[in-house]
CSV table of C-alpha atoms in Angstrom, one decimal:
chain,number,residue,atom,x,y,z
A,1,MET,CA,79.8,176.1,210.8
A,2,ARG,CA,76.9,176.1,208.4
A,3,ARG,CA,79.2,176.7,205.4
A,4,LEU,CA,81.4,173.7,206.5
A,5,PHE,CA,78.3,171.5,206.7
A,6,THR,CA,77.2,172.6,203.2
A,7,TYR,CA,80.5,171.7,201.6
A,8,PHE,CA,80.5,168.4,203.4
A,9,GLY,CA,77.0,167.6,202.2
A,10,ILE,CA,77.9,168.5,198.6
A,11,ALA,CA,80.9,166.3,198.7
A,12,MET,CA,78.8,163.4,200.0
A,13,LEU,CA,76.3,163.9,197.3
A,14,LEU,CA,78.9,163.9,194.5
A,15,THR,CA,80.6,160.8,196.0
A,16,GLY,CA,77.2,159.0,195.9
A,17,CYS,CA,76.7,159.9,192.3
A,18,VAL,CA,80.1,158.6,191.2
A,19,GLU,CA,79.4,155.3,192.9
A,20,GLU,CA,76.2,154.8,191.0
A,21,VAL,CA,77.6,155.5,187.5
A,22,ASP,CA,78.1,152.3,185.5
A,23,GLN,CA,81.7,151.7,184.2
A,24,PHE,CA,82.1,151.3,180.5
A,25,GLN,CA,82.7,147.7,179.5
A,26,PRO,CA,84.2,147.3,176.0
A,27,LEU,CA,82.5,144.7,173.7
A,28,GLU,CA,84.5,141.5,173.4
A,29,LEU,CA,85.0,140.8,169.7
A,30,THR,CA,88.3,138.9,170.0
A,31,SER,CA,86.9,135.8,168.2
A,32,GLY,CA,85.0,137.6,165.5
A,33,ASN,CA,85.6,137.0,161.8
A,34,ILE,CA,83.8,139.1,159.3
A,35,ASN,CA,84.5,136.6,156.5
A,36,ARG,CA,82.0,134.2,158.1
A,37,PHE,CA,79.3,136.9,157.6
A,38,PHE,CA,79.9,137.1,153.9
A,39,GLU,CA,80.1,133.3,153.6
A,40,ALA,CA,76.5,133.2,155.1
A,41,VAL,CA,75.0,135.9,152.8
A,42,GLN,CA,76.8,135.7,149.5
A,43,SER,CA,74.9,134.8,146.3
A,44,ASN,CA,75.3,131.3,144.8
A,45,PRO,CA,76.6,131.3,141.2
A,46,ILE,CA,74.4,129.6,138.5
A,47,PRO,CA,76.0,126.3,137.4
A,48,ILE,CA,75.9,125.7,133.6
A,49,SER,CA,77.4,122.9,131.4
A,50,TRP,CA,77.9,122.6,127.6
A,51,ASP,CA,80.1,121.2,124.9
A,52,ALA,CA,83.1,123.5,124.4
A,53,SER,CA,82.9,122.9,120.6
A,54,GLN,CA,79.5,124.7,120.5
A,55,GLU,CA,78.6,128.4,120.9
A,56,LYS,CA,76.8,128.9,124.2
A,57,LEU,CA,74.2,131.5,125.1
A,58,ILE,CA,73.9,131.9,128.9
A,59,THR,CA,70.8,133.8,130.0
A,60,LEU,CA,71.2,136.1,133.0
A,61,PRO,CA,68.4,136.9,135.5
A,62,GLY,CA,66.5,139.9,134.1
A,63,TYR,CA,67.4,141.2,130.7
A,64,GLY,CA,70.9,139.9,130.0
A,65,ARG,CA,73.0,137.2,128.5
A,66,VAL,CA,76.6,136.0,127.9
A,67,ILE,CA,77.6,134.7,124.5
A,68,VAL,CA,80.5,132.3,124.5
A,69,PRO,CA,82.1,131.4,121.1
A,70,PRO,CA,82.9,127.8,120.2
A,71,ASN,CA,86.3,126.3,120.8
A,72,ALA,CA,87.3,129.3,122.9
A,73,PHE,CA,89.1,127.8,125.9
A,74,LEU,CA,92.5,126.6,126.9
A,75,LEU,CA,93.6,124.3,129.6
A,76,PRO,CA,96.3,125.5,132.1
A,77,ASP,CA,99.0,123.7,130.0
A,78,GLY,CA,98.0,125.7,126.9
A,79,SER,CA,96.1,122.9,125.1
A,80,GLU,CA,92.6,123.4,123.7
A,81,ALA,CA,89.7,122.3,125.9
A,82,SER,CA,87.3,119.9,124.3
A,83,GLY,CA,84.2,118.1,125.5
A,84,MET,CA,82.0,119.2,128.3
A,85,VAL,CA,82.9,122.3,130.3
A,86,GLN,CA,81.3,123.7,133.5
A,87,ALA,CA,80.7,127.4,134.2
A,88,LYS,CA,79.7,129.4,137.2
A,89,VAL,CA,77.9,132.6,136.4
A,90,LEU,CA,76.7,135.4,138.8
A,91,ASP,CA,74.9,138.5,137.8
A,92,LEU,CA,75.1,141.4,140.3
A,93,TYR,CA,73.4,144.7,139.9
A,94,SER,CA,71.9,146.3,143.0
A,95,LYS,CA,73.9,147.8,145.9
A,96,GLU,CA,72.4,145.1,148.1
A,97,ASP,CA,73.8,142.3,145.8
A,98,LEU,CA,77.2,144.0,145.6
A,99,LEU,CA,77.5,144.5,149.4
A,100,ARG,CA,76.4,140.9,150.2
A,101,ASN,CA,79.2,139.6,147.9
A,102,ARG,CA,81.8,142.1,149.3
A,103,ILE,CA,82.0,143.9,146.0
A,104,THR,CA,82.3,147.7,145.6
A,105,THR,CA,82.1,149.9,142.5
A,106,ALA,CA,85.3,151.8,143.3
A,107,SER,CA,88.3,151.8,140.8
A,108,VAL,CA,91.7,153.2,141.3
A,109,GLU,CA,90.5,156.3,139.5
A,110,GLY,CA,87.4,157.0,141.5
A,111,ILE,CA,83.8,155.9,142.3
A,112,VAL,CA,82.0,154.3,139.4
A,113,GLU,CA,78.2,154.1,139.0
A,114,SER,CA,77.7,150.4,138.1
A,115,ALA,CA,75.5,149.6,135.1
A,116,GLY,CA,75.9,145.9,135.8
A,117,THR,CA,78.4,143.4,137.1
A,118,VAL,CA,78.8,139.8,136.0
A,119,PHE,CA,81.1,137.0,137.2
A,120,ILE,CA,81.9,134.0,134.9
A,121,GLU,CA,84.3,131.2,135.6
A,122,VAL,CA,84.8,128.1,133.4
A,123,GLU,CA,86.3,124.8,134.5
A,124,GLN,CA,86.9,121.3,133.2
A,125,GLY,CA,87.8,118.4,135.5
A,126,GLY,CA,88.5,120.8,138.3
A,127,GLN,CA,91.0,122.9,136.2
A,128,GLN,CA,90.2,126.5,135.6
A,129,LEU,CA,90.1,127.5,131.9
A,130,ARG,CA,91.1,130.7,130.2
A,131,LEU,CA,90.1,132.3,126.9
A,132,LYS,CA,92.3,131.9,123.8
A,133,SER,CA,94.2,135.1,123.0
A,134,ASP,CA,92.1,135.7,119.9
A,135,GLU,CA,88.7,135.0,121.5
A,136,LEU,CA,86.2,137.3,123.2
A,137,ILE,CA,83.0,136.7,125.2
A,138,ARG,CA,80.1,139.0,124.7
A,139,ILE,CA,78.0,140.3,127.6
A,140,GLN,CA,74.7,142.0,126.8
A,141,MET,CA,72.6,143.8,129.5
A,142,ALA,CA,69.5,145.9,129.7
A,143,THR,CA,70.2,147.1,133.2
A,144,ALA,CA,71.0,150.6,131.9
A,145,ARG,CA,70.9,152.5,128.6
A,146,TYR,CA,74.1,152.9,126.7
A,147,ASN,CA,75.9,156.2,126.9
A,148,SER,CA,79.3,157.2,125.5
A,149,GLN,CA,80.9,157.6,128.9
A,150,MET,CA,80.5,153.8,129.7
A,151,ARG,CA,83.7,152.0,130.6
A,152,LEU,CA,84.6,148.3,131.1
A,153,PHE,CA,86.4,147.2,134.3
A,154,THR,CA,87.9,143.9,135.4
A,155,GLY,CA,88.0,143.0,139.1
A,156,LYS,CA,91.1,142.0,141.0
A,157,ALA,CA,91.2,140.9,144.6
A,158,ALA,CA,92.3,143.7,147.0
A,159,GLU,CA,94.0,143.4,150.4
A,160,ASP,CA,90.8,144.2,152.3
A,161,GLY,CA,88.9,141.3,150.7
A,162,THR,CA,86.9,143.4,148.2
A,163,LEU,CA,87.6,143.8,144.5
A,164,GLU,CA,89.7,146.5,143.0
A,165,TRP,CA,88.4,147.5,139.6
A,166,ILE,CA,90.9,148.2,136.7
A,167,GLU,CA,89.7,149.9,133.6
A,168,TYR,CA,90.2,148.5,130.1
A,169,SER,CA,91.0,150.9,127.3
A,170,LEU,CA,88.2,151.3,124.8
A,171,SER,CA,90.3,149.9,122.0
A,172,GLU,CA,90.6,146.7,124.0
A,173,ALA,CA,86.9,146.4,125.1
A,174,PRO,CA,84.5,148.8,123.4
A,175,VAL,CA,81.0,149.3,124.8
A,176,ARG,CA,78.1,149.5,122.3
A,177,SER,CA,74.4,150.1,122.2
A,178,VAL,CA,72.2,147.0,121.8
A,179,GLU,CA,68.5,146.0,122.0
A,180,LEU,CA,67.4,142.9,123.9
A,181,GLN,CA,64.0,141.4,124.0
A,182,ASP,CA,61.7,141.6,127.1
A,183,PRO,CA,61.0,137.9,127.9
A,184,GLU,CA,57.4,138.7,129.0
A,185,SER,CA,56.2,141.2,126.4
A,186,GLY,CA,58.5,140.3,123.5
A,187,GLN,CA,59.2,144.1,123.0
A,188,PRO,CA,62.7,145.4,122.5
A,189,VAL,CA,64.5,146.8,125.5
A,190,PRO,CA,67.4,149.2,125.1
A,191,GLY,CA,70.7,148.2,126.7
A,192,PHE,CA,74.4,147.8,126.1
A,193,GLU,CA,77.0,145.2,125.0
A,194,PHE,CA,80.7,144.7,125.6
A,195,SER,CA,83.3,142.1,124.7
A,196,SER,CA,85.9,140.9,127.0
A,197,PRO,CA,89.2,139.0,126.5
A,198,GLU,CA,89.0,137.8,130.1
A,199,LEU,CA,86.8,135.8,132.4
A,200,GLY,CA,86.3,136.6,136.1
A,201,TYR,CA,84.6,139.7,137.4
A,202,LEU,CA,83.5,142.2,134.8
A,203,LYS,CA,81.7,145.5,135.3
A,204,CYS,CA,80.4,148.2,133.1
A,205,GLY,CA,79.8,151.7,134.4
A,206,THR,CA,80.5,155.4,134.3
A,207,TYR,CA,82.7,157.5,136.6
A,208,LEU,CA,80.7,159.7,139.0
A,209,SER,CA,80.8,163.5,138.4
A,210,GLU,CA,83.2,165.4,140.6
A,211,GLU,CA,81.8,168.9,139.8
A,212,GLN,CA,81.5,169.8,143.5
A,213,GLY,CA,84.9,168.3,144.3
A,214,THR,CA,85.8,165.4,146.4
A,215,ALA,CA,85.9,164.8,150.2
A,216,GLU,CA,87.3,162.4,152.8
A,217,VAL,CA,84.9,160.7,155.2
A,218,CYS,CA,86.2,159.1,158.4
A,219,LEU,CA,84.5,156.8,160.8
A,220,ASN,CA,85.3,156.2,164.5
A,221,LEU,CA,84.4,152.8,166.0
A,222,PRO,CA,84.4,151.5,169.6
A,223,TYR,CA,87.2,149.4,171.0
A,224,ASN,CA,87.8,145.9,169.5
A,225,PHE,CA,86.0,146.7,166.2
A,226,ASP,CA,88.8,146.1,163.7
A,227,ALA,CA,89.5,144.9,160.2
A,228,LYS,CA,89.3,141.2,161.2
A,229,ASN,CA,85.7,141.3,162.6
A,230,THR,CA,84.2,144.5,161.1
A,231,VAL,CA,83.4,146.0,157.6
A,232,ALA,CA,82.2,149.5,156.9
A,233,PHE,CA,80.5,150.5,153.6
A,234,ILE,CA,79.4,153.8,152.3
A,235,ALA,CA,76.5,153.5,149.8
A,236,LEU,CA,75.5,156.5,147.6
A,237,ARG,CA,71.8,157.2,147.8
A,238,ASP,CA,71.2,158.4,144.2
A,239,TYR,CA,73.6,156.3,142.3
A,240,ASN,CA,74.5,152.6,142.1
A,241,GLY,CA,77.8,153.3,143.8
A,242,LEU,CA,79.3,151.6,146.8
A,243,THR,CA,82.7,151.5,148.5
A,244,THR,CA,84.3,150.6,151.8
A,245,LEU,CA,85.8,152.7,154.5
A,246,PRO,CA,89.1,150.8,155.0
A,247,PHE,CA,90.8,150.5,158.4
A,248,GLU,CA,94.0,152.6,158.6
A,249,GLU,CA,95.6,150.4,161.2
A,250,GLU,CA,94.6,146.8,161.7
A,251,ASN,CA,94.0,145.7,165.2
A,252,ALA,CA,94.1,149.2,166.6
A,253,LEU,CA,92.3,149.6,170.0
A,254,ARG,CA,90.2,152.4,168.5
A,255,PRO,CA,90.6,152.3,164.8
A,256,ASP,CA,89.6,155.0,162.3
A,257,CYS,CA,88.3,154.1,158.8
A,258,CYS,CA,88.7,156.8,156.2
A,259,ARG,CA,88.0,157.0,152.5
A,260,ALA,CA,89.1,159.9,150.3
A,261,GLY,CA,88.0,160.8,146.8
A,262,LEU,CA,84.2,160.6,147.6
A,263,PRO,CA,81.9,162.9,145.6
A,264,ALA,CA,81.2,166.0,147.7
A,265,GLY,CA,77.6,167.0,148.4
A,266,GLU,CA,76.2,163.5,147.7
A,267,PRO,CA,73.8,161.9,150.3
A,268,ALA,CA,74.9,158.5,151.4
A,269,LYS,CA,74.5,155.8,154.0
A,270,ILE,CA,77.2,154.4,156.2
A,271,ILE,CA,76.7,150.7,157.0
A,272,VAL,CA,78.8,149.0,159.7
A,273,ILE,CA,78.5,145.2,160.1
A,274,ALA,CA,80.6,143.2,162.6
A,275,GLU,CA,80.7,139.6,164.0
A,276,GLY,CA,81.5,139.1,167.7
A,277,GLU,CA,81.7,135.3,167.5
A,278,GLU,CA,80.2,132.9,165.1
A,279,GLY,CA,76.5,133.7,164.6
A,280,MET,CA,76.7,136.9,166.8
A,281,TYR,CA,76.3,140.1,164.7
A,282,PHE,CA,76.4,143.8,165.2
A,283,LEU,CA,74.9,146.5,162.9
A,284,GLU,CA,74.5,150.2,162.6
A,285,GLU,CA,73.5,152.6,159.8
A,286,LYS,CA,73.8,156.3,159.6
A,287,THR,CA,72.7,158.7,156.8
A,288,VAL,CA,75.1,161.5,155.9
A,289,THR,CA,75.9,164.1,153.3
A,290,ILE,CA,79.5,163.7,152.1
A,291,MET,CA,81.5,166.7,152.9
A,292,GLU,CA,85.1,167.6,153.7
A,293,ASN,CA,86.4,166.8,157.2
A,294,LEU,CA,83.4,164.7,158.0
A,295,THR,CA,84.0,162.3,160.9
A,296,ILE,CA,81.2,160.0,162.1
A,297,SER,CA,81.2,158.1,165.4
A,298,ILE,CA,79.2,154.8,165.3
A,299,THR,CA,78.5,152.2,168.0
A,300,PRO,CA,77.1,149.1,166.4
A,301,GLU,CA,74.3,147.3,168.2
A,302,THR,CA,73.6,143.6,168.4
A,303,ALA,CA,71.5,142.3,165.5
A,304,SER,CA,70.4,139.0,164.0
A,305,LEU,CA,71.3,137.9,160.5
A,306,SER,CA,67.7,138.5,159.4
A,307,ASP,CA,67.9,142.0,160.8
A,308,ILE,CA,70.9,142.8,158.7
A,309,MET,CA,69.4,141.3,155.5
A,310,LEU,CA,66.2,143.4,156.1
A,311,ALA,CA,68.3,146.5,156.5
A,312,LEU,CA,70.1,145.9,153.2
A,313,GLU,CA,66.9,145.5,151.2
A,314,GLY,CA,66.3,148.3,148.8
A,315,LEU,CA,69.7,149.8,149.6
């Protein structure tokens, strides 16, 4: 009789515990759109106007400049542009700047350590102009010292909203050593220069070493965090390198984000940003060391836009 009472008491105790456990309620992110986040935080290009018949030197923030030759542009119909033209120029260097503008440093061949990224677009009367086939623009930067491993890349839009970088051959776009002047001290500053036959997004950098091999990193996210409302980045700690962890299956109930070809043994930070509805954000960060078969589970927490911007400072 005592044993029966004991079993009955344990059963009642367990039943009471089950009734007190909160049931998991998935976050509702059905109306989220991560594009709105980037629209809120992206950098504003510098507007510049000049006469197309004149050479133009465009000073970039910091130690850099773009040199545009005279009479260099064509209209969409193939005729030469004359008169005033308008340019939009954007200089991006830090990982924070790149992330805010949804730009990575990954190319189809691997992760690139960025020495500097610049965007330049030229218009006239609302029509986008292009360079003549025999004309080049010159970009000079002192954001890094020249080395023989530097390559030039041009950015093309990828399916996930980021840029896919494609390498130019050195014969098409050589990179050279150059000295610029420090605007404050007047002293020479070592840097690099390259010439480009195209406008748009241009980046100079070096491929990261793969001496320790490469690895794939995967990320598990809660229900309803998908490619429409969420973005996941992995930022290398010791290099100016940044890439996304793309969603394998859009709109999956529990999606996995995986990125192969990452440099093994490197410390990095995973940053997940999501929008639940307009103006409602989620954020989570986790520091990891890249290694094979690494799968990280992250549950983003609610955050304000200022919280996210603060987290990205000094990335």
